[in-house]
Amino acid sequence: IKVAGTRPVANGCGQRLARNRVGRGGEHLFTVPGEACMSAAAALGDPDIGAVSSEVLASAPVGSAGHEAIVTAALLAVARFSSESSARARWGVYADSLHWGGCEASEDDLAAHPVIRGDASFIG
């Protein structure tokens, strides 16, 4: 983690590191282990969406970008809205801490989503 700057996040969106002494921009503070991060790798290892995450990543054209973000976002959505998922148990506190802008999907809405149903065919 590096100090991003000295300005506070004024609108309350996003996260910033706070500490009790002045830091220099780019200063190394600490390292976060990869297994502690919500990522495409975490989505691949998830028992609920790992298989479809693998399909999504395998369908990506060589050199393309964005598919990792899709499966990470799917993991975040499962953690937020699927109460019985392993993602909820692992990432629920984090997911609940984010601003969702009044986005409250029901379990029925979530169950209808193609990624949750295990269908990656909608990704071209």
PDB file of C-alpha atoms in Angstrom:
ATOM      1  CA  ILE A   1       0.000   0.000   0.000  1.00  0.00           C
ATOM      2  CA  LYS A   2       1.393   3.353  -0.902  1.00  0.00           C
ATOM      3  CA  VAL A   3       0.283   6.755   0.325  1.00  0.00           C
ATOM      4  CA  ALA A   4      -1.954   8.022  -2.458  1.00  0.00           C
ATOM      5  CA  GLY A   5      -1.801  11.685  -1.492  1.00  0.00           C
ATOM      6  CA  THR A   6      -2.687  14.143   1.216  1.00  0.00           C
ATOM      7  CA  ARG A   7      -6.176  15.249   0.164  1.00  0.00           C
ATOM      8  CA  PRO A   8      -9.137  13.691   1.996  1.00  0.00           C
ATOM      9  CA  VAL A   9     -11.904  11.966   0.078  1.00  0.00           C
ATOM     10  CA  ALA A  10     -14.471  14.760   0.231  1.00  0.00           C
ATOM     11  CA  ASN A  11     -17.577  12.979  -1.036  1.00  0.00           C
ATOM     12  CA  GLY A  12     -17.270   9.954   1.266  1.00  0.00           C
ATOM     13  CA  CYS A  13     -16.958   7.543  -1.654  1.00  0.00           C
ATOM     14  CA  GLY A  14     -13.880   5.412  -1.816  1.00  0.00           C
ATOM     15  CA  GLN A  15     -11.409   4.442   0.824  1.00  0.00           C
ATOM     16  CA  ARG A  16      -8.216   6.073   1.955  1.00  0.00           C
ATOM     17  CA  LEU A  17      -5.563   5.147   4.447  1.00  0.00           C
ATOM     18  CA  ALA A  18      -5.332   7.340   7.558  1.00  0.00           C
ATOM     19  CA  ARG A  19      -2.342   7.489   9.879  1.00  0.00           C
ATOM     20  CA  ASN A  20      -1.040   9.677  12.656  1.00  0.00           C
ATOM     21  CA  ARG A  21       2.047  11.143  10.967  1.00  0.00           C
ATOM     22  CA  VAL A  22       2.682  12.978   7.724  1.00  0.00           C
ATOM     23  CA  GLY A  23       3.716  10.714   4.886  1.00  0.00           C
ATOM     24  CA  ARG A  24       5.334  11.292   1.541  1.00  0.00           C
ATOM     25  CA  GLY A  25       3.532  10.376  -1.664  1.00  0.00           C
ATOM     26  CA  GLY A  26       4.595   6.937  -2.864  1.00  0.00           C
ATOM     27  CA  GLU A  27       5.952   5.881   0.522  1.00  0.00           C
ATOM     28  CA  HIS A  28       5.628   2.112   1.111  1.00  0.00           C
ATOM     29  CA  LEU A  29       3.600   1.421   4.255  1.00  0.00           C
ATOM     30  CA  PHE A  30       2.856  -2.300   4.213  1.00  0.00           C
ATOM     31  CA  THR A  31       2.075  -5.220   1.940  1.00  0.00           C
ATOM     32  CA  VAL A  32      -1.332  -6.874   1.705  1.00  0.00           C
ATOM     33  CA  PRO A  33      -1.162 -10.626   0.949  1.00  0.00           C
ATOM     34  CA  GLY A  34      -2.914 -11.584  -2.282  1.00  0.00           C
ATOM     35  CA  GLU A  35      -5.191 -14.078  -0.523  1.00  0.00           C
ATOM     36  CA  ALA A  36      -6.587 -11.209   1.545  1.00  0.00           C
ATOM     37  CA  CYS A  37      -7.736  -9.380  -1.593  1.00  0.00           C
ATOM     38  CA  MET A  38     -11.013  -9.773  -3.433  1.00  0.00           C
ATOM     39  CA  SER A  39      -9.824 -10.598  -6.934  1.00  0.00           C
ATOM     40  CA  ALA A  40     -10.341 -12.748  -9.999  1.00  0.00           C
ATOM     41  CA  ALA A  41      -8.208 -15.391  -8.265  1.00  0.00           C
ATOM     42  CA  ALA A  42     -10.617 -15.334  -5.308  1.00  0.00           C
ATOM     43  CA  ALA A  43     -13.559 -15.698  -7.712  1.00  0.00           C
ATOM     44  CA  LEU A  44     -11.889 -18.708  -9.347  1.00  0.00           C
ATOM     45  CA  GLY A  45     -11.482 -20.351  -5.947  1.00  0.00           C
ATOM     46  CA  ASP A  46     -15.046 -19.658  -4.826  1.00  0.00           C
ATOM     47  CA  PRO A  47     -17.171 -22.822  -4.598  1.00  0.00           C
ATOM     48  CA  ASP A  48     -20.306 -21.030  -5.799  1.00  0.00           C
ATOM     49  CA  ILE A  49     -19.012 -19.098  -8.831  1.00  0.00           C
ATOM     50  CA  GLY A  50     -15.542 -20.567  -9.436  1.00  0.00           C
ATOM     51  CA  ALA A  51     -16.569 -22.736 -12.396  1.00  0.00           C
ATOM     52  CA  VAL A  52     -18.402 -19.971 -14.242  1.00  0.00           C
ATOM     53  CA  SER A  53     -15.588 -17.530 -13.411  1.00  0.00           C
ATOM     54  CA  SER A  54     -13.200 -19.962 -15.091  1.00  0.00           C
ATOM     55  CA  GLU A  55     -15.452 -20.051 -18.178  1.00  0.00           C
ATOM     56  CA  VAL A  56     -15.600 -16.253 -18.298  1.00  0.00           C
ATOM     57  CA  LEU A  57     -11.820 -15.951 -18.102  1.00  0.00           C
ATOM     58  CA  ALA A  58     -11.293 -18.756 -20.645  1.00  0.00           C
ATOM     59  CA  SER A  59     -13.631 -16.988 -23.077  1.00  0.00           C
ATOM     60  CA  ALA A  60     -11.519 -13.822 -23.040  1.00  0.00           C
ATOM     61  CA  PRO A  61      -9.663 -13.169 -26.282  1.00  0.00           C
ATOM     62  CA  VAL A  62      -5.879 -13.221 -25.856  1.00  0.00           C
ATOM     63  CA  GLY A  63      -4.672  -9.802 -24.777  1.00  0.00           C
ATOM     64  CA  SER A  64      -8.101  -8.507 -23.850  1.00  0.00           C
ATOM     65  CA  ALA A  65      -8.769  -6.712 -20.597  1.00  0.00           C
ATOM     66  CA  GLY A  66     -11.787  -6.518 -18.353  1.00  0.00           C
ATOM     67  CA  HIS A  67     -12.774 -10.127 -17.782  1.00  0.00           C
ATOM     68  CA  GLU A  68     -10.934 -10.201 -14.450  1.00  0.00           C
ATOM     69  CA  ALA A  69     -13.010  -7.220 -13.359  1.00  0.00           C
ATOM     70  CA  ILE A  70     -16.214  -8.994 -14.423  1.00  0.00           C
ATOM     71  CA  VAL A  71     -15.586 -12.058 -12.277  1.00  0.00           C
ATOM     72  CA  THR A  72     -14.395  -9.945  -9.342  1.00  0.00           C
ATOM     73  CA  ALA A  73     -17.566  -7.849  -9.600  1.00  0.00           C
ATOM     74  CA  ALA A  74     -19.634 -11.033  -9.705  1.00  0.00           C
ATOM     75  CA  LEU A  75     -17.921 -12.232  -6.521  1.00  0.00           C
ATOM     76  CA  LEU A  76     -18.657  -8.893  -4.866  1.00  0.00           C
ATOM     77  CA  ALA A  77     -22.322  -9.059  -5.916  1.00  0.00           C
ATOM     78  CA  VAL A  78     -22.660 -12.604  -4.583  1.00  0.00           C
ATOM     79  CA  ALA A  79     -21.042 -11.525  -1.303  1.00  0.00           C
ATOM     80  CA  ARG A  80     -23.513  -8.655  -1.006  1.00  0.00           C
ATOM     81  CA  PHE A  81     -26.748 -10.264  -2.119  1.00  0.00           C
ATOM     82  CA  SER A  82     -26.546 -14.045  -1.716  1.00  0.00           C
ATOM     83  CA  SER A  83     -27.018 -14.712   1.992  1.00  0.00           C
ATOM     84  CA  GLU A  84     -26.147 -18.423   1.880  1.00  0.00           C
ATOM     85  CA  SER A  85     -23.012 -18.168  -0.272  1.00  0.00           C
ATOM     86  CA  SER A  86     -19.467 -18.826   0.827  1.00  0.00           C
ATOM     87  CA  ALA A  87     -18.604 -15.398  -0.622  1.00  0.00           C
ATOM     88  CA  ARG A  88     -21.027 -13.850   1.864  1.00  0.00           C
ATOM     89  CA  ALA A  89     -19.253 -15.592   4.732  1.00  0.00           C
ATOM     90  CA  ARG A  90     -15.806 -14.506   3.499  1.00  0.00           C
ATOM     91  CA  TRP A  91     -16.463 -11.057   2.028  1.00  0.00           C
ATOM     92  CA  GLY A  92     -19.856  -9.978   3.425  1.00  0.00           C
ATOM     93  CA  VAL A  93     -18.524  -7.425   5.913  1.00  0.00           C
ATOM     94  CA  TYR A  94     -16.515  -5.762   3.157  1.00  0.00           C
ATOM     95  CA  ALA A  95     -19.417  -5.868   0.685  1.00  0.00           C
ATOM     96  CA  ASP A  96     -21.757  -4.338   3.257  1.00  0.00           C
ATOM     97  CA  SER A  97     -19.307  -1.494   3.928  1.00  0.00           C
ATOM     98  CA  LEU A  98     -19.557  -0.231   0.342  1.00  0.00           C
ATOM     99  CA  HIS A  99     -22.062   2.335  -0.871  1.00  0.00           C
ATOM    100  CA  TRP A 100     -24.559   0.561  -3.114  1.00  0.00           C
ATOM    101  CA  GLY A 101     -26.675   3.637  -3.938  1.00  0.00           C
ATOM    102  CA  GLY A 102     -29.972   2.127  -2.843  1.00  0.00           C
ATOM    103  CA  CYS A 103     -29.285  -1.057  -4.792  1.00  0.00           C
ATOM    104  CA  GLU A 104     -31.196  -3.697  -2.875  1.00  0.00           C
ATOM    105  CA  ALA A 105     -31.754  -6.746  -5.049  1.00  0.00           C
ATOM    106  CA  SER A 106     -33.918  -9.528  -3.793  1.00  0.00           C
ATOM    107  CA  GLU A 107     -32.751 -13.140  -3.771  1.00  0.00           C
ATOM    108  CA  ASP A 108     -35.099 -13.724  -6.746  1.00  0.00           C
ATOM    109  CA  ASP A 109     -33.450 -10.893  -8.711  1.00  0.00           C
ATOM    110  CA  LEU A 110     -30.021 -12.294  -7.956  1.00  0.00           C
ATOM    111  CA  ALA A 111     -30.993 -15.855  -8.850  1.00  0.00           C
ATOM    112  CA  ALA A 112     -32.047 -14.625 -12.309  1.00  0.00           C
ATOM    113  CA  HIS A 113     -28.572 -13.229 -13.111  1.00  0.00           C
ATOM    114  CA  PRO A 114     -26.747 -15.352 -15.714  1.00  0.00           C
ATOM    115  CA  VAL A 115     -23.440 -15.495 -13.816  1.00  0.00           C
ATOM    116  CA  ILE A 116     -25.181 -16.689 -10.670  1.00  0.00           C
ATOM    117  CA  ARG A 117     -26.997 -19.363 -12.710  1.00  0.00           C
ATOM    118  CA  GLY A 118     -23.645 -20.532 -14.095  1.00  0.00           C
ATOM    119  CA  ASP A 119     -24.167 -19.172 -17.610  1.00  0.00           C
ATOM    120  CA  ALA A 120     -21.216 -17.274 -19.035  1.00  0.00           C
ATOM    121  CA  SER A 121     -22.526 -17.328 -22.616  1.00  0.00           C
ATOM    122  CA  PHE A 122     -23.709 -13.719 -22.453  1.00  0.00           C
ATOM    123  CA  ILE A 123     -20.097 -12.537 -22.481  1.00  0.00           C
ATOM    124  CA  GLY A 124     -18.887 -12.216 -26.047  1.00  0.00           C
TER     125      GLY A 124
END
